[in-house]
Coordinates of C-alpha atoms in Angstrom, one line a residue:
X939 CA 38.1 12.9 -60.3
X940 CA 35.5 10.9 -61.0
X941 CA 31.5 12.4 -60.7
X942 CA 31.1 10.1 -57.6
X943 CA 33.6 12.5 -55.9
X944 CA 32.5 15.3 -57.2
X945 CA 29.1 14.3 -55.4
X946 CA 30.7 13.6 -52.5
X947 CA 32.5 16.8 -52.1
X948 CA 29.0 18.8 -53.0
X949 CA 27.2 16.7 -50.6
X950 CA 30.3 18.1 -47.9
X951 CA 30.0 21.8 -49.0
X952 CA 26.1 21.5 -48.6
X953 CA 26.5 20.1 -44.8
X954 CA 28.9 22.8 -44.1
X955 CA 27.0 26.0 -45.4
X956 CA 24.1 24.0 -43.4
X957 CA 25.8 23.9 -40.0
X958 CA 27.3 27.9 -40.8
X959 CA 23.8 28.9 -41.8
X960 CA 22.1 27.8 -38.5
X961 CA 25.0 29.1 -36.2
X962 CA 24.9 32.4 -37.6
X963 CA 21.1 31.9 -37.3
X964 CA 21.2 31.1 -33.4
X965 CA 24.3 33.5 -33.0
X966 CA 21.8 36.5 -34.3
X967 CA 18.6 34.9 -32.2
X968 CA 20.9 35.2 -29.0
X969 CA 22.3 38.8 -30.0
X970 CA 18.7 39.9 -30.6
X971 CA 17.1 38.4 -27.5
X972 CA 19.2 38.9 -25.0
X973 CA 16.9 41.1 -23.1
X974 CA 13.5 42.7 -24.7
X975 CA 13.8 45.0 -27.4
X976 CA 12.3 46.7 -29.6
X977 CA 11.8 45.9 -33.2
X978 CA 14.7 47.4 -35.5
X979 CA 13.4 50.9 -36.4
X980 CA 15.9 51.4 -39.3
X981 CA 14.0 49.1 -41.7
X982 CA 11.2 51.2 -43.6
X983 CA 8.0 50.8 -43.0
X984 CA 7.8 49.5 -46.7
X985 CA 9.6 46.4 -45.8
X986 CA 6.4 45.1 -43.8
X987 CA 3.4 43.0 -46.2
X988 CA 0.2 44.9 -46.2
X989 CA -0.8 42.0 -43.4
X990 CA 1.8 43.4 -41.1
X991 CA 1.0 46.6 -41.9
X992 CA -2.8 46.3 -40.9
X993 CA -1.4 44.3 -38.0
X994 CA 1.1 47.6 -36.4
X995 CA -2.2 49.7 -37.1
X996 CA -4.2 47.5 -34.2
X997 CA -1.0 47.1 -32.3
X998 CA -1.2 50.6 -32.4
X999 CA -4.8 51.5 -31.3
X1000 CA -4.6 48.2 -29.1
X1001 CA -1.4 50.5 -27.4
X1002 CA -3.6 53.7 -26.8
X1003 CA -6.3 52.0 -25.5
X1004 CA -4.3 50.3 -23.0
X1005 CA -2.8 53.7 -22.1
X1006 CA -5.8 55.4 -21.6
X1007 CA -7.1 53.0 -19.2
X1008 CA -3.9 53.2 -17.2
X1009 CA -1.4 50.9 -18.2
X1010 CA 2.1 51.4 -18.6
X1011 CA 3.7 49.9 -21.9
X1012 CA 6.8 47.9 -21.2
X1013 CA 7.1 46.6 -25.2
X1014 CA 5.9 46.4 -28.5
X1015 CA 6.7 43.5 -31.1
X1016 CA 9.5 41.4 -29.1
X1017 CA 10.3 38.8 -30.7
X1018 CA 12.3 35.7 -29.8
X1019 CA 12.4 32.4 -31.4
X1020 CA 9.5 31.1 -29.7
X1021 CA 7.2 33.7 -31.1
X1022 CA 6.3 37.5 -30.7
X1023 CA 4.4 39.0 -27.9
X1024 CA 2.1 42.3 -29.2
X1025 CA 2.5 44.2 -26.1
X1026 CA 3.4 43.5 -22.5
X1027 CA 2.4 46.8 -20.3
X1028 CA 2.2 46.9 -16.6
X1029 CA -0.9 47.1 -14.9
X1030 CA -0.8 48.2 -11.4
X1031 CA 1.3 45.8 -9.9
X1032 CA 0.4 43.1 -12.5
X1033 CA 3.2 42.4 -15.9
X1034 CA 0.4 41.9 -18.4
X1035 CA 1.1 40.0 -22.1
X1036 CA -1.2 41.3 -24.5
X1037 CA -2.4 39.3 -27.7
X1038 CA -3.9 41.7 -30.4
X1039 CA -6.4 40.3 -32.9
X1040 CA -8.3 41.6 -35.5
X1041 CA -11.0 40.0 -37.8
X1042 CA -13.7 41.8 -40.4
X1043 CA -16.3 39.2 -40.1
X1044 CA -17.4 36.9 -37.3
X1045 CA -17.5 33.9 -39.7
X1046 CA -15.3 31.2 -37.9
X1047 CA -15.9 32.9 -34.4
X1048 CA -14.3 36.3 -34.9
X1049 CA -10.8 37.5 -33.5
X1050 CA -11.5 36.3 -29.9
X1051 CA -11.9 33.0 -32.0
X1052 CA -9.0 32.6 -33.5
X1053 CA -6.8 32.1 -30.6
X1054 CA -5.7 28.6 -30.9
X1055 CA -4.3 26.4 -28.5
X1056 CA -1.6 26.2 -31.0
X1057 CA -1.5 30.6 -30.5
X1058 CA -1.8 30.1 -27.2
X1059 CA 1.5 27.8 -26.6
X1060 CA 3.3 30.3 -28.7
X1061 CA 2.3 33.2 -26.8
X1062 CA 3.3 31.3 -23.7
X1063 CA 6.5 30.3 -24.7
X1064 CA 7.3 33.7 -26.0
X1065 CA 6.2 35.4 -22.4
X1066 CA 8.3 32.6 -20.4
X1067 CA 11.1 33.5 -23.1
X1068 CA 10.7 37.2 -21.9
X1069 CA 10.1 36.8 -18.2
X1070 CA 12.9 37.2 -16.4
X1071 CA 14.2 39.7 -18.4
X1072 CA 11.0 41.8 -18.2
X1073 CA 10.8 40.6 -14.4
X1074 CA 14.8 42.4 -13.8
X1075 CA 14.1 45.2 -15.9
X1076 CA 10.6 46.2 -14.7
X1077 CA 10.3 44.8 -11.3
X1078 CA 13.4 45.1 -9.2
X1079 CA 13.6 41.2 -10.0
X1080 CA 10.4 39.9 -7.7
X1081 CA 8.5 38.1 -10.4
X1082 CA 4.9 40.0 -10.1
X1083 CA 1.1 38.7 -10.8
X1084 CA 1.7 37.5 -14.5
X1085 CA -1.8 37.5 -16.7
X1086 CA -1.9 37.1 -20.6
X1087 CA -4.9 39.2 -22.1
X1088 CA -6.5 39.3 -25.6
X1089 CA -7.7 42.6 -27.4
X1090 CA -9.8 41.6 -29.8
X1091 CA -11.4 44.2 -32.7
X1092 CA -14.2 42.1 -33.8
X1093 CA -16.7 43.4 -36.1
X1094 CA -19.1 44.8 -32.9
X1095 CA -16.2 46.5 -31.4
X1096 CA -13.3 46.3 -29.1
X1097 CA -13.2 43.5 -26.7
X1098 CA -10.9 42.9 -23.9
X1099 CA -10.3 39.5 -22.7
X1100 CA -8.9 40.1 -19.1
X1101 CA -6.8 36.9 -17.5
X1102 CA -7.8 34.8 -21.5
X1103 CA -5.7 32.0 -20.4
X1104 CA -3.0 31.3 -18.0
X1105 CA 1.0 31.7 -17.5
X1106 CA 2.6 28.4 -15.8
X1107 CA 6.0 28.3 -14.9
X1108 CA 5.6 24.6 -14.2
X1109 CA 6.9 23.6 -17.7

């Protein structure tokens, strides 16, 4: 064989282990988000970067917060290939998506700030992703009053951005 076909045949093993890479990719994204779940609770808390870490820590006091003031938590950290929702809880009769964010300093405009449009087009992707799964599960399949809120911990304290922006199903 000449090195010509040995170039061909590594350019053909390449494009294979390619195409079996991202079938086994969207194979395990349609196993894992079929309907909300949790995230996998086998994997040790170690696995997470300190970022994520600090991150669950206001997902957490974000959660009891919400509980206290009567909500009912539906999920935690689903994720889907279009993003993550923080929480999605149940107010009254209202399916509420909950964006956490957390910032030391109010340099750059503070963790109310720093949802993006870009964030926000994630988040909404993520919640239409999750809908009629959360809408079956949660809601004897009538699709309730849908509202996507921000927690922010910003340097002053805890604010809560009721209705921060808004959940079409027009696209």
């Amino acid at each position: 064989m000449t090195p010509h076909d040995y170039a061909d045949l590594f350019l053909q093993a390449a494009l294979a282990q390619k195409k079996a890479i991202t079938k086994r990719k969207r194979a395990d994204w349609a196993r894992r988000s079929s309907s909300p779940q949790q995230p996998d609770k086998s994997l040790p808390f170690s696995n997470r970067s300190p970022l994520q870490r600090r991150g669950d820590v206001y997902e957490s006091l974000a959660q009891h917060h919400l509980q206290r003031a009567g909500c009912l938590v539906l999920g935690r950290q689903l994720h889907c290939p279009a993003g993550e929702l923080d929480l999605v809880v149940r107010e009254g009769a209202a399916l509420v998506f909950v964006e956490v964010r957390q910032r030391t300093s109010a340099r750059f405009g503070g963790a109310s700030a720093s949802v993006t449009s870009d964030k926000q087009r994630r988040i909404l992707r993520a919640a239409r992703w999750f809908l009629n799964a959360l809408v079956q599960q949660h809601f004897d399949g009538i699709t309730p009053y849908c509202r996507i809120d921000v927690l922010a911990f910003e340097p002053a304290g805890l604010i809560w951005h009721r209705d921060a922006f808004r959940l079409t199903l027009d696209k």
